[in-house]
XYZ file of C-alpha atoms in Angstrom:
119
model
C 7.318 -44.850 32.952
C 6.698 -42.652 29.867
C 4.006 -40.508 28.379
C 4.167 -39.518 24.728
C 1.965 -36.853 23.159
C 1.311 -36.576 19.577
C -0.964 -35.351 16.777
C -0.756 -31.755 17.495
C -0.437 -28.879 14.427
C -1.770 -26.051 12.639
C -5.691 -25.781 12.117
C -8.022 -23.394 11.052
C -10.849 -22.387 12.761
C -13.892 -25.140 12.893
C -11.495 -27.698 12.045
C -10.568 -31.207 13.801
C -7.356 -32.725 15.383
C -6.756 -36.103 17.182
C -4.223 -36.108 19.624
C -2.495 -39.588 21.033
C -0.733 -40.217 24.168
C 0.930 -43.537 24.401
C 1.768 -44.903 27.741
C 5.134 -46.905 28.248
C 6.229 -48.982 31.310
C 3.233 -49.211 32.926
C -0.548 -50.121 32.324
C -3.086 -47.424 31.758
C -5.417 -49.052 34.285
C -2.904 -48.219 37.137
C -3.953 -44.567 36.704
C -6.123 -41.787 35.472
C -5.018 -40.165 32.519
C -5.851 -36.489 32.151
C -5.309 -34.175 29.095
C -4.623 -30.668 29.971
C -3.266 -27.750 28.369
C -1.433 -24.405 28.809
C -1.438 -21.428 26.796
C 1.668 -18.696 27.187
C 0.918 -16.798 29.976
C -2.033 -18.720 31.422
C -2.536 -21.114 33.848
C -2.697 -24.713 33.295
C -6.399 -26.105 32.237
C -7.623 -29.592 32.897
C -9.497 -30.698 29.316
C -10.537 -33.993 29.887
C -9.634 -37.231 31.952
C -10.315 -40.850 31.875
C -10.159 -43.938 34.118
C -9.475 -46.658 31.831
C -10.388 -49.221 33.995
C -13.914 -48.549 34.421
C -14.529 -46.110 31.493
C -15.326 -42.949 33.585
C -14.412 -39.609 31.744
C -14.618 -36.222 32.965
C -14.799 -33.286 30.091
C -14.418 -29.476 31.351
C -17.137 -27.292 30.458
C -14.879 -24.981 28.158
C -14.732 -28.139 25.734
C -17.578 -30.208 26.303
C -19.627 -31.342 23.351
C -16.334 -30.255 21.143
C -13.849 -32.592 22.688
C -14.038 -36.321 23.452
C -11.632 -38.616 25.286
C -11.263 -42.407 24.569
C -8.771 -45.068 24.926
C -7.465 -48.206 23.564
C -6.252 -50.424 26.457
C -4.776 -53.117 24.114
C -2.394 -50.275 22.693
C -2.179 -48.793 25.825
C -3.191 -45.248 24.314
C -5.507 -42.514 25.058
C -6.784 -40.421 22.494
C -8.501 -36.638 22.584
C -10.657 -35.826 19.655
C -11.294 -32.027 19.212
C -13.794 -30.788 17.137
C -15.228 -27.489 16.124
C -11.901 -25.754 17.299
C -11.567 -22.025 18.456
C -8.631 -19.775 18.730
C -8.836 -20.126 22.484
C -8.141 -23.603 22.155
C -4.380 -22.646 21.194
C -2.458 -24.241 23.736
C 0.644 -26.979 24.237
C -1.382 -30.129 25.007
C -0.070 -32.435 27.553
C -1.341 -36.230 28.722
C -0.695 -36.910 32.574
C -1.073 -39.730 34.867
C -3.151 -39.046 38.148
C -4.293 -41.441 40.881
C -7.904 -40.371 40.210
C -9.553 -37.789 37.749
C -10.854 -35.733 40.511
C -7.289 -35.235 41.832
C -5.469 -31.733 41.076
C -1.874 -33.455 41.319
C -0.529 -34.884 38.350
C 2.135 -37.556 39.058
C 3.933 -37.174 35.668
C 3.429 -36.042 32.327
C 4.836 -35.857 28.463
C 6.767 -33.389 26.617
C 3.249 -32.051 25.157
C 2.316 -31.484 21.529
C 1.284 -27.871 20.049
C -1.985 -27.121 18.890
C -2.676 -23.582 17.022
C -5.798 -22.492 15.662
C -5.994 -19.867 13.272
C -8.506 -17.313 12.528
């Protein structure tokens, strides 16, 4: 089983990026898929989560209204659309599998993709 993230990069304040997470070796419906981020010297922060089998989503207050999670069950992919990016969004972003979005435990995750927002 594997998760692979892509789509990160360098963007200016107010810009947008769309991160992609492709799942292989398992069906998205078997897990909740969670995007989290970690900046140097800071704790991991859950950003958004989706349960693809019923479409339920969760988004952290820090990014609500700017980030949106979605999925393509045919392609076995989860996306994170990030708009109006701010310098504090700079971090390594990961997608992870959880049993449920409400769980704190992440079962496995990918290698991450770097997002850098320049001012």
